[in-house]
Coordinates of C-alpha atoms in Angstrom, one line a residue:
X1487 CA 24.3 -2.7 -4.7
X1488 CA 21.3 -4.1 -3.7
X1489 CA 22.3 -4.4 -0.1
X1490 CA 23.5 -0.6 -0.6
X1491 CA 20.5 0.5 -1.4
X1492 CA 18.2 -1.5 1.2
X1493 CA 20.1 -0.5 4.1
X1494 CA 20.1 3.2 2.4
X1495 CA 16.2 3.2 2.5
X1496 CA 16.0 2.7 6.4
X1497 CA 18.6 4.8 6.3
X1498 CA 16.8 7.5 4.5
X1499 CA 13.2 6.7 6.4
X1500 CA 14.6 6.9 9.9
X1501 CA 15.3 10.3 8.8
X1502 CA 13.0 11.8 6.6
X1503 CA 10.0 10.3 7.1
X1504 CA 7.1 10.0 9.2
X1505 CA 6.9 8.4 11.4
X1506 CA 10.5 7.7 11.5
X1507 CA 11.8 3.9 10.5
X1508 CA 13.1 1.9 13.0
X1509 CA 16.3 0.3 13.0
X1510 CA 15.6 -3.3 14.0
X1511 CA 12.6 -5.4 13.1
X1512 CA 9.4 -5.0 14.1
X1513 CA 8.1 -7.1 17.0
X1514 CA 4.3 -9.4 17.3
X1515 CA 2.5 -10.0 20.2
X1516 CA 4.5 -12.6 21.3
X1517 CA 7.5 -11.5 21.8
X1518 CA 6.1 -7.3 22.3
X1519 CA 3.0 -7.4 23.9
X1520 CA 0.3 -4.7 22.2
X1521 CA -3.0 -3.6 22.6
X1522 CA -6.5 -5.2 23.7
X1523 CA -9.7 -4.4 22.4
X1524 CA -12.8 -5.9 23.4
X1525 CA -16.4 -4.6 21.2
X1526 CA -19.2 -5.2 21.9
X1527 CA -21.9 -5.2 18.6
X1528 CA -25.5 -3.1 18.9
X1529 CA -28.3 -3.3 16.8
X1530 CA -30.8 -0.7 16.8
X1531 CA -33.9 -2.6 18.0
X1532 CA -31.3 -4.2 21.0
X1533 CA -32.0 -7.5 20.0
X1534 CA -29.0 -10.5 19.6
X1535 CA -26.9 -10.8 17.0
X1536 CA -26.8 -13.7 14.9
X1537 CA -23.8 -16.2 14.7
X1538 CA -23.3 -15.0 11.2
X1539 CA -23.8 -11.1 11.3
X1540 CA -20.7 -11.4 13.9
X1541 CA -18.5 -13.8 11.8
X1542 CA -19.2 -11.4 8.8
X1543 CA -18.2 -8.3 11.2
X1544 CA -14.9 -10.8 12.9
X1545 CA -13.8 -11.4 9.2
X1546 CA -14.4 -7.3 7.7
X1547 CA -12.2 -6.0 11.5
X1548 CA -9.4 -9.0 10.3
X1549 CA -8.9 -7.9 7.0
X1550 CA -8.9 -4.2 8.6
X1551 CA -6.3 -4.5 11.0
X1552 CA -4.3 -7.0 8.9
X1553 CA -5.0 -6.3 5.6
X1554 CA -1.5 -7.3 4.3
X1555 CA -2.1 -10.8 6.9
X1556 CA 1.8 -9.6 8.1
X1557 CA 0.6 -8.0 11.6
X1558 CA 0.2 -11.1 13.2
X1559 CA -3.2 -9.4 15.0
X1560 CA -5.2 -11.8 16.9
X1561 CA -9.4 -11.6 15.9
X1562 CA -11.6 -13.5 17.8
X1563 CA -14.6 -14.0 19.4
X1564 CA -15.6 -14.2 23.3
X1565 CA -19.4 -14.8 23.4
X1566 CA -21.5 -11.8 21.9
X1567 CA -18.4 -9.6 21.6
X1568 CA -15.5 -9.0 19.5
X1569 CA -12.0 -9.2 20.9
X1570 CA -9.2 -7.3 18.9
X1571 CA -5.5 -7.6 20.0
X1572 CA -3.3 -5.9 18.0
X1573 CA 0.8 -5.5 18.7
X1574 CA 2.1 -2.4 19.6
X1575 CA 0.4 0.5 20.6
X1576 CA -2.0 2.0 18.3
X1577 CA -3.6 5.0 18.1
X1578 CA -6.9 6.1 19.2
X1579 CA -7.9 6.8 15.5
X1580 CA -7.0 3.1 14.4
X1581 CA -8.7 1.7 17.2
X1582 CA -12.0 3.8 16.6
X1583 CA -11.8 2.4 12.9
X1584 CA -11.9 -1.1 13.8
X1585 CA -15.6 -0.7 14.4
X1586 CA -16.6 2.5 12.3
X1587 CA -19.3 1.6 9.4
X1588 CA -17.2 3.1 6.6
X1589 CA -20.2 4.1 4.0
X1590 CA -18.7 5.6 1.0
X1591 CA -20.8 8.2 -0.6
X1592 CA -20.3 10.5 -4.2
X1593 CA -22.5 13.3 -3.9
X1594 CA -22.4 17.1 -6.6
X1595 CA -21.5 19.8 -4.2
X1596 CA -24.5 22.4 -4.9
X1597 CA -23.0 25.3 -2.7
X1598 CA -20.0 25.7 -0.3
X1599 CA -19.0 27.9 2.5
X1600 CA -16.2 28.4 4.3
X1601 CA -17.4 28.6 8.2
X1602 CA -14.1 31.0 9.1
X1603 CA -14.2 34.0 7.9
X1604 CA -11.5 35.2 8.5
X1605 CA -9.8 33.5 5.5
X1606 CA -8.4 34.6 2.7
X1607 CA -9.5 33.6 -0.5
X1608 CA -9.7 35.1 -4.1
X1609 CA -12.8 36.4 -5.9
X1610 CA -14.8 34.0 -7.5
X1611 CA -18.5 34.1 -8.6
X1612 CA -20.8 32.7 -6.7
X1613 CA -23.8 29.8 -7.5
X1614 CA -27.7 30.9 -7.7
X1615 CA -30.2 29.9 -5.7
X1616 CA -33.7 29.9 -6.5
X1617 CA -35.7 33.0 -6.5
X1618 CA -38.3 31.8 -4.3
X1619 CA -34.8 32.7 -1.9
X1620 CA -33.6 36.4 -3.3
X1621 CA -36.4 38.1 -1.5
X1622 CA -35.5 36.1 1.9
X1623 CA -32.3 36.4 1.9
X1624 CA -32.2 40.2 1.1
X1625 CA -35.3 40.9 3.8
X1626 CA -32.4 38.2 6.5
X1627 CA -29.8 40.8 4.8
X1628 CA -32.0 43.9 6.3
X1629 CA -33.0 42.4 9.3
X1630 CA -29.2 41.9 10.1
X1631 CA -28.1 45.5 8.7
X1632 CA -30.7 46.8 10.9
X1633 CA -29.5 45.0 14.0
X1634 CA -25.8 44.9 13.8
X1635 CA -25.0 48.0 11.8
X1636 CA -21.1 47.0 12.8
X1637 CA -21.3 43.3 11.6
X1638 CA -18.7 42.4 8.7
X1639 CA -19.7 38.8 7.5
X1640 CA -23.1 37.5 7.4
X1641 CA -23.2 33.4 7.4
X1642 CA -26.4 33.0 4.9
X1643 CA -25.5 32.6 1.5
X1644 CA -27.6 35.0 -1.2
X1645 CA -28.8 34.2 -4.5
X1646 CA -27.7 35.8 -7.7
X1647 CA -24.8 37.6 -6.0
X1648 CA -21.1 38.3 -6.6
X1649 CA -18.1 36.4 -5.1
X1650 CA -16.6 38.5 -3.1
X1651 CA -15.0 37.5 -0.4
X1652 CA -11.4 35.2 -0.5
X1653 CA -10.7 31.1 -0.6
X1654 CA -7.6 29.6 0.0
X1655 CA -5.6 28.5 -2.4
X1656 CA -6.1 24.6 -2.3
X1657 CA -8.2 22.4 -0.6
X1658 CA -7.7 18.9 0.2
X1659 CA -8.5 17.2 -3.2
X1660 CA -5.7 20.1 -4.7
X1661 CA -8.4 22.3 -6.3
X1662 CA -9.4 25.5 -5.6
X1663 CA -12.5 25.9 -3.3
X1664 CA -15.8 28.0 -4.5
X1665 CA -16.5 30.0 -1.7
X1666 CA -20.5 31.1 -1.2
X1667 CA -20.5 34.4 -1.3
X1668 CA -21.1 37.5 0.4
X1669 CA -24.7 38.5 1.5
X1670 CA -23.9 42.5 0.3
X1671 CA -23.3 42.3 -3.7
X1672 CA -25.3 42.9 -6.2
X1673 CA -26.9 40.1 -8.9
X1674 CA -24.6 39.7 -11.8
X1675 CA -24.0 36.4 -13.8
X1676 CA -25.1 32.9 -13.3
X1677 CA -22.5 29.9 -13.9
X1678 CA -23.1 27.4 -17.0
X1679 CA -25.3 24.4 -16.7
X1680 CA -25.7 21.3 -18.2
X1681 CA -29.8 20.8 -20.3
X1682 CA -32.5 19.7 -18.4
X1683 CA -31.9 16.0 -19.3
X1684 CA -28.6 16.2 -18.4
X1685 CA -27.6 15.4 -22.3
X1686 CA -25.3 18.6 -23.2
X1687 CA -23.3 18.6 -20.4
X1688 CA -21.8 22.3 -22.2
X1689 CA -25.2 24.0 -22.5
X1690 CA -24.8 27.8 -22.8
X1691 CA -25.2 29.4 -18.9
X1692 CA -29.0 30.0 -17.2
X1693 CA -30.1 33.4 -18.2
X1694 CA -31.2 35.3 -15.6
X1695 CA -34.4 34.4 -14.2
X1696 CA -34.3 30.9 -15.5
X1697 CA -34.0 28.1 -13.0
X1698 CA -32.3 24.8 -13.5
X1699 CA -34.9 21.4 -13.0
X1700 CA -34.7 19.9 -9.9
X1701 CA -34.2 16.0 -12.1
X1702 CA -30.5 17.6 -12.7
X1703 CA -28.9 16.1 -9.3
X1704 CA -26.7 19.1 -9.5
X1705 CA -29.5 21.8 -10.1
X1706 CA -30.0 24.3 -7.7
X1707 CA -33.5 23.7 -7.9
X1708 CA -33.2 21.2 -4.9
X1709 CA -32.6 23.4 -2.3
X1710 CA -36.0 24.4 -0.2
X1711 CA -36.1 27.0 2.6
X1712 CA -35.9 24.5 4.6
X1713 CA -32.5 22.9 3.7
X1714 CA -31.3 26.1 3.1
X1715 CA -32.0 27.6 6.6
X1716 CA -30.4 24.4 8.5
X1717 CA -27.0 24.8 5.9
X1718 CA -27.1 28.5 7.7
X1719 CA -27.5 27.0 11.3
X1720 CA -24.9 23.9 10.6
X1721 CA -22.3 24.3 13.2
X1722 CA -19.3 21.8 11.5
X1723 CA -18.2 22.0 15.4
X1724 CA -21.0 20.1 16.9
X1725 CA -20.7 16.6 17.5
X1726 CA -23.0 14.4 16.1
X1727 CA -23.2 16.1 12.8
X1728 CA -21.7 13.3 10.8
X1729 CA -23.7 10.6 12.1
X1730 CA -27.1 13.0 11.0
X1731 CA -25.8 13.2 8.3
X1732 CA -24.8 10.0 7.6
X1733 CA -28.5 9.2 8.4
X1734 CA -30.0 11.1 5.6
X1735 CA -31.6 9.6 2.6
X1736 CA -29.2 9.1 0.1
X1737 CA -32.0 10.3 -2.9
X1738 CA -32.2 13.9 -1.0
X1739 CA -29.9 16.6 -1.0
X1740 CA -28.0 17.0 2.6
X1741 CA -25.8 19.0 4.5
X1742 CA -22.2 18.3 5.4
X1743 CA -19.0 19.2 6.4
X1744 CA -15.1 18.5 5.8
X1745 CA -13.8 16.2 8.2
X1746 CA -12.0 19.3 9.8
X1747 CA -14.6 21.5 10.3
X1748 CA -13.3 23.9 7.5
X1749 CA -16.3 24.1 5.4
X1750 CA -19.9 22.8 5.4
X1751 CA -22.1 21.5 1.7
X1752 CA -24.6 21.9 0.8
X1753 CA -24.6 18.7 -1.3
X1754 CA -27.1 16.9 -3.6
X1755 CA -28.2 13.1 -3.9
X1756 CA -26.1 10.4 -3.6
X1757 CA -25.2 9.1 -7.2
X1758 CA -22.3 6.7 -6.4
X1759 CA -21.3 4.6 -3.5
X1760 CA -19.1 2.6 -2.1
X1761 CA -20.3 -0.6 -3.4
X1762 CA -19.2 -0.1 -6.6
X1763 CA -15.7 0.4 -5.7
X1764 CA -13.6 -2.7 -6.3
X1765 CA -9.8 -2.0 -5.0
X1766 CA -8.5 1.0 -3.0
X1767 CA -5.0 0.7 -2.5
X1768 CA -2.5 3.4 -1.1
X1769 CA 0.3 5.7 -2.6
X1770 CA 2.5 8.2 -3.5
X1771 CA 0.1 11.1 -5.3
X1772 CA 1.5 11.7 -8.9
X1773 CA 1.4 14.6 -11.5
X1774 CA 1.4 14.4 -15.1
X1775 CA 4.6 13.3 -16.1
X1776 CA 5.3 10.7 -13.5
X1777 CA 6.4 13.0 -10.8
X1778 CA 6.2 12.5 -7.0
X1779 CA 4.3 15.4 -5.1
X1780 CA 5.5 14.1 -1.6
X1781 CA 1.6 13.8 -0.8
X1782 CA -0.6 10.5 -0.2
X1783 CA -3.1 10.0 -2.2
X1784 CA -6.3 6.0 -2.3
X1785 CA -6.4 5.0 -5.6
X1786 CA -10.1 3.9 -6.3
X1787 CA -11.3 1.2 -9.0
X1788 CA -14.5 1.4 -10.0
X1789 CA -16.7 -1.5 -11.5
X1790 CA -17.6 -2.1 -14.6
X1791 CA -21.3 -0.1 -14.2
X1792 CA -19.7 2.3 -11.3
X1793 CA -17.0 3.3 -14.3
X1794 CA -19.8 4.2 -16.2
X1795 CA -21.8 5.8 -13.6
X1796 CA -18.4 8.4 -12.7
X1797 CA -17.3 9.2 -16.4
X1798 CA -21.3 10.8 -17.0
X1799 CA -21.1 12.2 -13.8
X1800 CA -17.7 13.8 -14.7
X1801 CA -19.4 14.7 -18.2
X1802 CA -21.9 16.6 -16.8
X1803 CA -19.9 18.8 -13.5
X1804 CA -17.1 19.7 -16.5
X1805 CA -19.7 21.7 -18.3
X1806 CA -20.0 24.0 -15.2
X1807 CA -17.1 26.9 -15.3
X1808 CA -14.0 25.9 -13.5
X1809 CA -14.1 27.5 -9.6
X1810 CA -17.5 27.2 -9.4
X1811 CA -19.2 25.0 -6.6
X1812 CA -21.3 22.9 -9.3
X1813 CA -18.1 21.8 -10.6
X1814 CA -17.0 19.4 -7.7
X1815 CA -18.2 16.1 -6.4
X1816 CA -18.1 15.5 -2.8
X1817 CA -16.6 11.9 -1.6
X1818 CA -18.7 11.7 1.8
X1819 CA -17.4 8.8 4.1
X1820 CA -19.5 7.9 7.2
X1821 CA -21.5 11.6 6.6
X1822 CA -17.7 13.6 6.8
X1823 CA -16.6 14.9 3.4
X1824 CA -13.2 13.6 3.1
X1825 CA -12.1 15.8 -0.3
X1826 CA -14.4 18.4 -2.5
X1827 CA -12.4 18.6 -6.0
X1828 CA -13.2 20.0 -8.9
X1829 CA -13.7 18.0 -12.3
X1830 CA -11.2 19.0 -15.1
X1831 CA -12.2 16.4 -17.5
X1832 CA -14.1 13.5 -18.0
X1833 CA -13.1 10.5 -16.2
X1834 CA -13.6 7.4 -18.4
X1835 CA -11.7 4.9 -17.1
X1836 CA -13.3 3.3 -14.3
X1837 CA -10.5 5.3 -11.6
X1838 CA -10.0 8.0 -9.2
X1839 CA -8.1 9.1 -6.9
X1840 CA -8.5 10.8 -3.2
X1841 CA -5.8 12.6 -2.6
X1842 CA -4.7 15.8 0.4
X1843 CA -2.8 16.0 3.0
X1844 CA -3.1 12.5 4.5
X1845 CA -0.3 11.3 6.5
X1846 CA 0.9 7.4 5.0
X1847 CA -0.9 5.5 8.2
X1848 CA -3.9 8.0 7.0
X1849 CA -4.5 6.8 3.2
X1850 CA -3.2 3.3 3.8
X1851 CA -6.3 3.1 6.7
X1852 CA -8.8 4.9 4.6
X1853 CA -8.2 2.5 1.7
X1854 CA -8.3 -1.3 3.9
X1855 CA -12.2 0.7 5.1
X1856 CA -12.6 1.2 1.6
X1857 CA -11.2 -2.0 -0.2
X1858 CA -12.9 -4.5 2.8
X1859 CA -16.2 -3.1 2.9
X1860 CA -18.7 -1.7 5.7
X1861 CA -19.6 -4.0 8.8
X1862 CA -22.9 -5.6 9.5
X1863 CA -22.9 -3.9 13.0
X1864 CA -22.0 -1.1 14.5
X1865 CA -19.8 -2.1 17.9
X1866 CA -19.1 -0.6 21.1
X1867 CA -15.5 -0.3 22.4
X1868 CA -15.9 -2.1 26.2
X1869 CA -12.3 -2.2 27.2
X1870 CA -8.8 -1.1 25.8
X1871 CA -6.0 -2.7 27.8
X1872 CA -2.1 -3.2 27.1
X1873 CA -1.5 -6.6 27.5
X1874 CA 2.2 -8.4 28.3
X1875 CA 3.8 -10.2 25.6
X1876 CA 3.0 -14.2 25.3
X1877 CA 7.2 -15.0 25.2
X1878 CA 8.8 -11.8 25.7
X1879 CA 12.1 -11.6 25.2
X1880 CA 13.9 -14.5 27.0
X1881 CA 12.0 -16.8 23.7
X1882 CA 13.6 -14.0 21.0
X1883 CA 16.3 -14.4 23.3
X1884 CA 16.7 -18.2 22.4
X1885 CA 15.7 -18.1 19.2
X1886 CA 18.6 -15.9 18.3
X1887 CA 21.3 -18.4 20.3
X1888 CA 19.3 -21.0 18.0
X1889 CA 20.3 -18.9 15.1
X1890 CA 24.0 -17.8 15.1
X1891 CA 24.4 -22.2 16.4
X1892 CA 23.4 -23.2 13.4
X1893 CA 25.2 -20.6 11.1
X1894 CA 28.1 -21.4 13.5
X1895 CA 27.5 -25.7 12.5
X1896 CA 27.0 -24.5 8.8
X1897 CA 30.2 -22.7 8.6
X1898 CA 32.2 -25.1 10.4
X1899 CA 31.0 -28.2 7.9
X1900 CA 31.8 -25.8 4.4
X1901 CA 35.2 -25.3 5.6
X1902 CA 35.7 -28.6 6.6
X1903 CA 34.2 -29.9 3.4
X1904 CA 35.4 -27.5 0.7
X1905 CA 38.3 -25.7 2.4
X1906 CA 38.4 -22.3 1.5
X1907 CA 36.0 -22.4 -1.4
X1908 CA 33.7 -22.7 2.0
X1909 CA 34.5 -19.0 2.3
X1910 CA 32.2 -18.4 -0.3
X1911 CA 29.4 -20.1 1.2
X1912 CA 30.5 -18.5 4.2
X1913 CA 30.5 -14.8 2.5
X1914 CA 26.8 -15.8 0.7
X1915 CA 24.6 -16.9 4.3
X1916 CA 26.3 -13.6 5.6
X1917 CA 24.8 -11.5 2.5
X1918 CA 21.9 -13.4 2.3
X1919 CA 21.4 -12.7 6.1
X1920 CA 21.6 -9.1 6.0
X1921 CA 19.5 -9.1 3.5
X1922 CA 16.9 -10.6 5.1
X1923 CA 17.7 -8.9 8.2
X1924 CA 17.0 -5.4 6.3
X1925 CA 14.4 -6.6 4.4
X1926 CA 12.3 -7.5 7.4
X1927 CA 13.6 -4.2 9.0
X1928 CA 11.5 -1.6 5.9
X1929 CA 9.0 -3.9 5.5
X1930 CA 8.1 -3.6 9.3
X1931 CA 8.2 0.2 8.6
X1932 CA 6.6 -0.1 5.2
X1933 CA 4.2 -2.8 5.5
X1934 CA 3.3 -2.7 9.2
X1935 CA 5.3 -6.7 8.8
X1936 CA 5.6 -8.0 12.9
X1937 CA 8.0 -11.0 13.5
X1938 CA 6.7 -13.3 15.8
X1939 CA 8.5 -16.5 17.0
X1940 CA 7.1 -18.4 14.0
X1941 CA 9.1 -16.0 11.9
X1942 CA 12.1 -16.2 13.6
X1943 CA 11.7 -20.4 12.6
X1944 CA 11.5 -19.4 9.2
X1945 CA 14.1 -17.1 9.2
X1946 CA 16.3 -20.4 11.0
X1947 CA 14.6 -22.9 8.7
X1948 CA 16.4 -20.8 5.6
X1949 CA 19.7 -20.6 6.4
X1950 CA 19.4 -24.7 5.8
X1951 CA 18.2 -23.9 2.6
X1952 CA 20.5 -21.1 1.7
X1953 CA 23.6 -23.7 2.3
X1954 CA 21.9 -26.3 0.5
X1955 CA 21.4 -24.3 -2.5
X1956 CA 25.4 -23.6 -2.4
X1957 CA 26.3 -27.3 -2.0
X1958 CA 24.4 -28.1 -5.3
X1959 CA 26.6 -25.8 -6.9
X1960 CA 29.6 -26.8 -5.7
X1961 CA 29.1 -30.7 -6.2
X1962 CA 28.2 -30.0 -9.6
X1963 CA 31.6 -27.8 -10.3
X1964 CA 33.5 -31.2 -8.9
X1965 CA 31.4 -33.8 -10.5
X1966 CA 32.6 -31.2 -13.8
X1967 CA 36.2 -31.0 -13.0
X1968 CA 36.0 -35.5 -12.1
X1969 CA 35.2 -36.0 -15.7
X1970 CA 38.3 -34.4 -17.5
X1971 CA 37.5 -30.8 -17.3
X1972 CA 39.7 -27.9 -16.3
X1973 CA 38.3 -26.1 -13.4
X1974 CA 37.5 -23.0 -15.7
X1975 CA 35.5 -24.7 -18.0
X1976 CA 33.6 -27.0 -15.3
X1977 CA 32.5 -23.5 -12.8
X1978 CA 30.2 -22.6 -16.1
X1979 CA 29.4 -26.2 -17.0
X1980 CA 28.6 -26.8 -13.5
X1981 CA 26.5 -23.5 -13.2
X1982 CA 24.5 -24.4 -16.7
X1983 CA 23.5 -27.7 -14.4
X1984 CA 23.0 -26.4 -11.4
X1985 CA 21.2 -23.4 -12.1
X1986 CA 18.4 -25.3 -12.8
X1987 CA 18.1 -27.4 -10.1
X1988 CA 18.4 -24.1 -7.9
X1989 CA 15.5 -22.6 -9.4
X1990 CA 13.1 -25.6 -9.3
X1991 CA 13.8 -25.8 -5.9
X1992 CA 13.5 -22.2 -4.8
X1993 CA 10.0 -22.6 -6.7
X1994 CA 8.5 -25.6 -5.2
X1995 CA 9.7 -23.5 -1.4
X1996 CA 7.8 -20.4 -3.0
X1997 CA 4.8 -23.1 -3.4
X1998 CA 4.8 -24.1 -0.4
X1999 CA 5.0 -21.3 1.3
X2000 CA 2.3 -19.2 -0.8
X2001 CA -0.1 -21.8 0.2
X2002 CA 0.7 -21.8 3.4
X2003 CA 0.1 -18.2 3.6
X2004 CA -3.1 -18.1 1.6
X2005 CA -5.0 -20.8 3.8
X2006 CA -3.6 -20.0 6.6
X2007 CA -3.6 -18.1 10.2
X2008 CA -2.1 -15.9 12.7
X2009 CA 1.4 -18.2 13.3
X2010 CA 1.3 -20.0 10.5
X2011 CA 0.9 -17.4 8.0
X2012 CA 4.8 -15.6 9.5
X2013 CA 6.4 -18.7 8.8
X2014 CA 4.9 -19.4 5.4
X2015 CA 6.4 -15.3 4.8
X2016 CA 9.4 -15.6 6.2
X2017 CA 9.9 -18.7 4.3
X2018 CA 9.1 -17.2 1.3
X2019 CA 10.9 -14.0 2.2
X2020 CA 13.9 -15.6 2.3
X2021 CA 14.0 -18.3 -0.6
X2022 CA 13.6 -15.5 -3.1
X2023 CA 16.7 -13.7 -1.3
X2024 CA 18.5 -17.0 -1.8
X2025 CA 17.8 -17.1 -6.0
X2026 CA 18.5 -13.4 -5.3
X2027 CA 22.4 -13.8 -3.6
X2028 CA 23.1 -17.1 -6.1
X2029 CA 22.7 -15.5 -8.7
X2030 CA 23.8 -12.3 -8.1
X2031 CA 26.9 -12.7 -5.5
X2032 CA 28.1 -16.3 -5.4
X2033 CA 28.2 -18.2 -8.5
X2034 CA 29.7 -14.3 -10.1
X2035 CA 32.3 -14.8 -7.2
X2036 CA 33.5 -18.5 -7.9
X2037 CA 33.9 -17.1 -12.0
X2038 CA 36.3 -14.5 -10.5
X2039 CA 38.2 -17.6 -8.0
X2040 CA 38.4 -19.6 -11.3
X2041 CA 40.7 -17.6 -12.5
X2042 CA 43.3 -16.5 -9.8
X2043 CA 45.9 -19.3 -9.2
X2044 CA 45.0 -20.1 -6.0
X2045 CA 41.8 -21.4 -7.3
X2046 CA 42.8 -22.4 -10.9
X2047 CA 45.7 -24.5 -10.3
X2048 CA 43.8 -26.6 -7.4
X2049 CA 46.4 -25.4 -4.7
X2050 CA 45.9 -27.3 -1.4
X2051 CA 43.5 -26.4 0.6
X2052 CA 41.8 -24.4 -2.2
X2053 CA 39.1 -26.8 -1.6
X2054 CA 39.4 -27.9 -5.7
X2055 CA 42.5 -30.0 -5.7
X2056 CA 42.6 -32.7 -8.6
X2057 CA 44.1 -35.2 -6.3
X2058 CA 41.4 -35.0 -3.9
X2059 CA 38.6 -35.2 -6.6
X2060 CA 39.8 -38.5 -8.2
X2061 CA 40.8 -36.7 -10.9
X2062 CA 44.1 -36.3 -13.2
X2063 CA 45.7 -32.5 -12.6
X2064 CA 47.1 -32.3 -16.2
X2065 CA 43.4 -32.4 -17.7
X2066 CA 42.6 -30.6 -14.3
X2067 CA 44.9 -27.3 -15.4
X2068 CA 44.2 -28.4 -19.4
X2069 CA 47.7 -28.6 -19.8
X2070 CA 47.5 -32.6 -21.1
X2071 CA 49.3 -32.9 -24.3
X2072 CA 46.1 -34.1 -27.3
X2073 CA 47.4 -37.1 -29.5
X2074 CA 45.8 -36.3 -32.8
X2075 CA 44.9 -39.7 -34.6
X2076 CA 47.1 -40.2 -38.2
X2077 CA 43.8 -42.3 -39.7
X2078 CA 40.4 -40.8 -39.6
X2079 CA 37.3 -43.1 -40.2
X2080 CA 35.7 -42.6 -42.6
X2081 CA 32.3 -40.3 -42.0
X2082 CA 34.5 -38.7 -38.9
X2083 CA 36.0 -35.2 -38.5
X2084 CA 39.1 -33.9 -36.5
X2085 CA 38.0 -32.5 -33.4
X2086 CA 39.4 -29.3 -32.3
X2087 CA 42.0 -29.0 -29.1
X2088 CA 39.4 -26.9 -27.8
X2089 CA 37.1 -29.5 -28.0
X2090 CA 39.3 -32.4 -26.6
X2091 CA 40.5 -30.1 -23.7
X2092 CA 37.2 -29.0 -22.6
X2093 CA 35.7 -32.5 -22.3
X2094 CA 33.2 -32.6 -25.2
X2095 CA 35.0 -35.7 -26.8

């Protein structure tokens, strides 16, 4: 069943996943080549980079490109430059992500407006702007009406108007996006806002003519005429917008665009930074009840202080009406808004998610960038070129041949030593090989596991480890037969004793593989991973295939009666056939010594006495 599920998963990933899974294992740099990228560190004043800064940057880049330690990428230092060799053919986005500073900031949304006026959006109320801007907007509106009588849309955002524009049903965060409103609608009502001290997140709506205080990060009083003008003139398609936003002061409001450039914002000051994020991982998006939506998300975990701050922020934002811009909280990465969902409740558990139209690769790349922190330097890609494999297909062919020869020698030994019982060991090795091949192939698609020559060596070494498990089990059974127990009892008692030995042996191998994996680099890490994987497969095969199969065969006539070439002939093992078959006549003594008891026939036949 495990084998069927494993290869069924590979088939499903091949047919329906994006990108589709390969039917063969992914190969590393030494066997398949890849791309080498040389990056030059940059400083603002043009001074030389310190060795400490460069070493820190290399460590972060290495973890970004090989977060799981199984990609077998190589990150080295070339003078003042950094060389990164990645297996396969990475996309330009993956190359660019290596040098990204990954500044993660959380800002409250003050105003939101779509950049495409033709987008269809349901009716929503607009956000009130400060009264000082009302007259400016009205004057601009009248001037634009005089100059362009046939104009149907306006780029400015008016204060106190009702939102007659339409908006899409979902944004990248899976929530509705409020529009910035139309410019020709009359003023109506204002949404609810928090109290001035921010302590009452469910304060009643602000009355007409009142203003929230600027001390509130979500207060619209922070919007100055200059900021409003900058927002109106903001072109999300222009180059350098993200860089300019990333350099904006953290304690002041700013403007920003989404990654796609389809929406622009006025955002409040930074309330939370990426330094409060302790962990980030990618996974399928789930809803209440555990149902999977089919999309991907990034799960964030905050530290203690960050979790408390995040709870206070969501408590304040939750006081604003659903659908209003001030009910939203923007996640800004490198000056671009990657998501700005509404707040549907107070999040006090210290965790949050970034969801949207992510591919598995995009979500994993984002999670790695957030998890491994920001680079201490900025980098510029100098060269990017394809490199050939250092070993190539010839060495891989030799490795595969060595593995096949090893398997055939083990097969021959098992048949000579255990006769027909050796077929059980051969079948177990075939099952273990199938599980190893399927696991390596599936991991190549799911976790970008790359099989290098060191990994191939680890798989070949595992043949001996797996064969050793069968030998220990079979010899335990034969020891029990020599002790006079029938085969049906010898299988069970031999398994009880062999099981402890097998577990201890495999645990020692796992400990060795784990230590090698954690403390080594590059090729040794690949060897350790392959060794640990095959050790786990060995336990699964022995417990769920070998022992059950031997138990079934012990109840057959050919094996149970120790027929010739069965591998369990009692004469060959030095046991009496009568005891082996459990048919010996047990003589019951006439006199029982004081303090002794009569033993049952089952106890005598089973060799207990």
